[in-house]
Short mmCIF file of C-alpha atoms in Angstrom, two decimals:
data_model
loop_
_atom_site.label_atom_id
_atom_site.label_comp_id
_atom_site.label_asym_id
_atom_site.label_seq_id
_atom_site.Cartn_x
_atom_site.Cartn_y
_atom_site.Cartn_z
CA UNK L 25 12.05 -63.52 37.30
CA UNK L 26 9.49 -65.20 39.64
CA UNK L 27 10.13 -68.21 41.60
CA UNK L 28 7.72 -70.12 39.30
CA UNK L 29 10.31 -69.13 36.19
CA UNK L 30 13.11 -70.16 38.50
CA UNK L 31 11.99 -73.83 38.67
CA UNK L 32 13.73 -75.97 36.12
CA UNK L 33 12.98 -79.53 34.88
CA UNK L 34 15.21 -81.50 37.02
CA UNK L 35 13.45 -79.92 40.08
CA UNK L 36 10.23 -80.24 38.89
CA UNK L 37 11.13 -84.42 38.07
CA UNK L 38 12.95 -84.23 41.76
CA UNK L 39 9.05 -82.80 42.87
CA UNK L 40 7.36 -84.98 40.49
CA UNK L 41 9.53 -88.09 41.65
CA UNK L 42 9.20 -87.78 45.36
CA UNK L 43 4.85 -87.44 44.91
CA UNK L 44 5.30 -90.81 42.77
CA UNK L 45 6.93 -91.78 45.93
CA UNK L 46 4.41 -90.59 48.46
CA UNK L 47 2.23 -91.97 45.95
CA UNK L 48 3.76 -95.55 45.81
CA UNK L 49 4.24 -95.53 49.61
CA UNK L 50 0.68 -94.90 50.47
CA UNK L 51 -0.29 -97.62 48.16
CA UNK L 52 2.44 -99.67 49.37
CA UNK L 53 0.83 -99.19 53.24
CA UNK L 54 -2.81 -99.47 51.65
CA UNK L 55 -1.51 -103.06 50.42
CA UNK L 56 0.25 -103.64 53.93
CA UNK L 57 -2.98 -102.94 55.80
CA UNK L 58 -4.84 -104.67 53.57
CA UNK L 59 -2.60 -107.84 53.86
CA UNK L 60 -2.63 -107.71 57.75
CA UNK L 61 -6.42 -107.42 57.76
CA UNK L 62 -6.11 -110.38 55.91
CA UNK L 63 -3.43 -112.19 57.57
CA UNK L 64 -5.70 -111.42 61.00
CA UNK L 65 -9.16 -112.74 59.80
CA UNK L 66 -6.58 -116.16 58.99
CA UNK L 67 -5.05 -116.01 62.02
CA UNK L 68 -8.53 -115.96 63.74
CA UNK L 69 -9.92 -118.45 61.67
CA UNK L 70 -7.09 -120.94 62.44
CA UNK L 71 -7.23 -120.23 66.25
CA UNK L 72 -11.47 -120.90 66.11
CA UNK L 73 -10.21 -124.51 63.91
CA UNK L 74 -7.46 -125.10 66.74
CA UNK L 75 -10.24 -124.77 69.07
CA UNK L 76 -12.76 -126.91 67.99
CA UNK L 77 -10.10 -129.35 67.26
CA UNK L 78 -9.23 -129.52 70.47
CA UNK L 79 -12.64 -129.40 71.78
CA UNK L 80 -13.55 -132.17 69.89
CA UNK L 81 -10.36 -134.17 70.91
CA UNK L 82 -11.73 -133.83 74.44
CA UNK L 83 -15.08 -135.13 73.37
CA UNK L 84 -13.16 -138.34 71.95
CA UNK L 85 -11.48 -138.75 75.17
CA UNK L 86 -14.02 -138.52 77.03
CA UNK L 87 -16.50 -140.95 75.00
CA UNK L 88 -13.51 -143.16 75.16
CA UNK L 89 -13.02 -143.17 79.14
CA UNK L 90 -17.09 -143.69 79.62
CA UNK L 91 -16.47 -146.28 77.03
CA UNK L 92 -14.10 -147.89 79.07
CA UNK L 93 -15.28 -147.60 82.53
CA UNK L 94 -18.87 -149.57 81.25
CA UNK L 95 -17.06 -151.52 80.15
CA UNK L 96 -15.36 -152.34 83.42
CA UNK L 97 -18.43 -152.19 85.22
CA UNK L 98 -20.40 -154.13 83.13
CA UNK L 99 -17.81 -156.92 82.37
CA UNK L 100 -19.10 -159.44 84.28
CA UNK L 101 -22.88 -158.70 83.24
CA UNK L 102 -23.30 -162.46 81.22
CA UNK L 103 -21.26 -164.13 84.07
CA UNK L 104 -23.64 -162.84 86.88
CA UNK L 105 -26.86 -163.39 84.50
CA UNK L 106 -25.62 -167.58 84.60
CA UNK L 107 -24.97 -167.49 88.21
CA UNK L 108 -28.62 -166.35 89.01
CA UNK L 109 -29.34 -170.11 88.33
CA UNK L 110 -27.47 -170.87 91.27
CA UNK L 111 -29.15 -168.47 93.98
CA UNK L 112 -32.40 -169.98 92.58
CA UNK L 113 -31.65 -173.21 93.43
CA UNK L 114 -29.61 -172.04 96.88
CA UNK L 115 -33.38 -170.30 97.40
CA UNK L 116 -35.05 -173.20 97.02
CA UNK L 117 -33.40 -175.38 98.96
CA UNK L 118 -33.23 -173.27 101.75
CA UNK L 119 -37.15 -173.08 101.27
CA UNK L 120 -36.98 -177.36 102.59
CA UNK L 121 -38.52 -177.77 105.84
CA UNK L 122 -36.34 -178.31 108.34
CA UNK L 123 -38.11 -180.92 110.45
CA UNK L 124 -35.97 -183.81 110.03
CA UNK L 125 -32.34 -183.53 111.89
CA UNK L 126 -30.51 -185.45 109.62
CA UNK L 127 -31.39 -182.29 106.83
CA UNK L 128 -30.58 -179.55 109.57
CA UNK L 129 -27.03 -179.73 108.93
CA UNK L 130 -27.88 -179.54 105.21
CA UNK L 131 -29.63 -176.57 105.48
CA UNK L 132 -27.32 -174.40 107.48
CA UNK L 133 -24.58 -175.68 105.10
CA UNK L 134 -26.35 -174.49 102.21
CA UNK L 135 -27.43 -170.86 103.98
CA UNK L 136 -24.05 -170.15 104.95
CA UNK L 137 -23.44 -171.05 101.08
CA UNK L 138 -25.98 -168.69 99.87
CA UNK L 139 -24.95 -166.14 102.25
CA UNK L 140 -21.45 -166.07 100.52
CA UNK L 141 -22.86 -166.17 97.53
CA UNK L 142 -24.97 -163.45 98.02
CA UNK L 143 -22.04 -161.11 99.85
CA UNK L 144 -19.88 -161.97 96.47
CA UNK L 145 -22.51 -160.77 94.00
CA UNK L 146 -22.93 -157.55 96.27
CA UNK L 147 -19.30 -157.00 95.84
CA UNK L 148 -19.74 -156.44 92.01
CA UNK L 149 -22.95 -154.41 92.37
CA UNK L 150 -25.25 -157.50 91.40
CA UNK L 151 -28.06 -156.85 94.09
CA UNK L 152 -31.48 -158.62 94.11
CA UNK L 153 -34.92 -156.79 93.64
CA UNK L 154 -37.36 -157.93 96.12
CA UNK L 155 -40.57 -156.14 95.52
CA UNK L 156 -43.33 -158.04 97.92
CA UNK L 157 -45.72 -155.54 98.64
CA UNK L 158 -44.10 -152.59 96.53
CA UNK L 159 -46.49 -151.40 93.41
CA UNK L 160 -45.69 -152.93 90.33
CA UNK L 161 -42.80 -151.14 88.41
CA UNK L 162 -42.95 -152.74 84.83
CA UNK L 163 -39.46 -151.63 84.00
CA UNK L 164 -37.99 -154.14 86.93
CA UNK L 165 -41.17 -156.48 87.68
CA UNK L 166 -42.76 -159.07 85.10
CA UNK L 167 -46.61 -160.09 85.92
CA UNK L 168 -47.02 -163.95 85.87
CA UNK L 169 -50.44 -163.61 87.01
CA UNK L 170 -53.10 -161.02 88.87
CA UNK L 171 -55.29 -161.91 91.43
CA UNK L 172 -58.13 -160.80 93.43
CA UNK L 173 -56.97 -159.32 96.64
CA UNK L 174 -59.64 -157.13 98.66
CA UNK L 175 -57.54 -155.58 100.95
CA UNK L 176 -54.41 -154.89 98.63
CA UNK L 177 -54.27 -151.82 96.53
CA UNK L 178 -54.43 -152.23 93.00
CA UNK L 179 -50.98 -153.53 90.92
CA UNK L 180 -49.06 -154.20 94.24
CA UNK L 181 -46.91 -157.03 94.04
CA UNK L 182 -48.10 -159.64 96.26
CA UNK L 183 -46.10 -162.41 95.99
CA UNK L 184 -43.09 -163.08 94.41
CA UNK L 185 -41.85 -166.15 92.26
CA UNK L 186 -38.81 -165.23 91.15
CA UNK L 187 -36.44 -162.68 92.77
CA UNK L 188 -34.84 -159.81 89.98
CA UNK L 189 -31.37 -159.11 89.89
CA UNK L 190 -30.06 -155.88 88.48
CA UNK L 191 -26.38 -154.74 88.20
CA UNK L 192 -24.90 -151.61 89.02
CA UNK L 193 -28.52 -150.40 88.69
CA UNK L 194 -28.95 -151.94 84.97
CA UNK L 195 -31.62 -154.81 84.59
CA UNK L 196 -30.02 -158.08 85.09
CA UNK L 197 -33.53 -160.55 85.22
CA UNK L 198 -37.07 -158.76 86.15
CA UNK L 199 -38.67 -160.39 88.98
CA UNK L 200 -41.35 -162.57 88.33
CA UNK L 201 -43.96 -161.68 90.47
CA UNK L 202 -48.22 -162.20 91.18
CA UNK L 203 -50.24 -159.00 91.38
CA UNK L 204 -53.42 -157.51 92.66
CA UNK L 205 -55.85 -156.47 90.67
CA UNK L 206 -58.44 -153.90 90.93
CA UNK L 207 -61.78 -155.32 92.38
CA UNK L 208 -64.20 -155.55 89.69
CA UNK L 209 -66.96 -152.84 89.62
CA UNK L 210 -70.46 -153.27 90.85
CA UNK L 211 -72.87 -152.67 88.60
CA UNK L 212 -75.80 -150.53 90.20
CA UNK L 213 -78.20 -150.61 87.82
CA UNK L 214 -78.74 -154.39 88.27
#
């Protein structure tokens, strides 16, 4: 007899069992590597969501301290706007001639007044904007007038009414200020 004679049925179910094995274990791995391919591409889209979560958690903290520190900075914005009135009027006085010596004593009084007034709104950033002879910047100057001047250039400021105030560098009051014009052209024809 030949060896293919010799086989019987249980061997060839033994055979035919352990290929349905090989069989079930490369679908088995098939499966496996299919569900870690799977369970990767999760894994990295979860990381790329933990990441922009966090990212954007940053943002929020961030727009959140800005938030806060303008708001520090700018607390007192309306409080120094009202006090402006009051270096006007310090201004104005100290503008007095003078020439009597009973209103001497006044006068220094009232620099030394505006002089502390002055060194407290420098403390908080509130500095004044005193253009005279600077060209006119409409974003911290408003024109109250323009006049002939010869030898000025053209929008230079050349007096001003009103001093501006801005506070840590944000417009508080434009100056109110007279400018030159350009000289009016000659006609040559005439």
């Amino acid at each position: 007899m030949s060896d293919q004679e010799n086989i019987t049925p249980e061997v060839e179910n033994e055979e035919q069992l352990a290929q349905e094995q090989v069989d079930a274990q490369a679908t088995t791995e098939e499966a496996a590597d299919d569900l870690v391919a799977q369970l990767q591409n999760e894994v990295a889209q979860l990381k790329e969501e933990v990441l922009r979560a966090q990212a954007e958690t940053q943002n929020v903290r961030r727009r959140a301290e800005a938030d806060v520190e303008k708001a520090h900075k700018f607390s007192t914005e309306k409080f120094a706007r009202e006090l402006l009135n009051v270096v006007d009027n310090l201004d104005r006085a100290m503008a007095m001639s003078p020439d009597d010596e009973v209103v001497k004593p006044f006068l220094e009084g009232i620099e030394m007044t505006h002089k502390s007034f002055t060194d407290t709104l420098a403390k908080f950033s509130v500095e004044a904007i005193n253009p005279e002879g600077h060209p006119f910047d409409p974003e911290l100057h408003q024109a109250i007038s323009m006049v002939d001047a010869p030898d000025a250039e053209p929008n230079t400021v050349l007096n001003v009414v009103q001093k501006g105030y801005t506070n840590h560098g944000r417009l508080l009051r434009p100056a109110m200020v007279v400018v030159s014009k350009a000289a009016p052209k000659v006609d040559e024809q005439a």
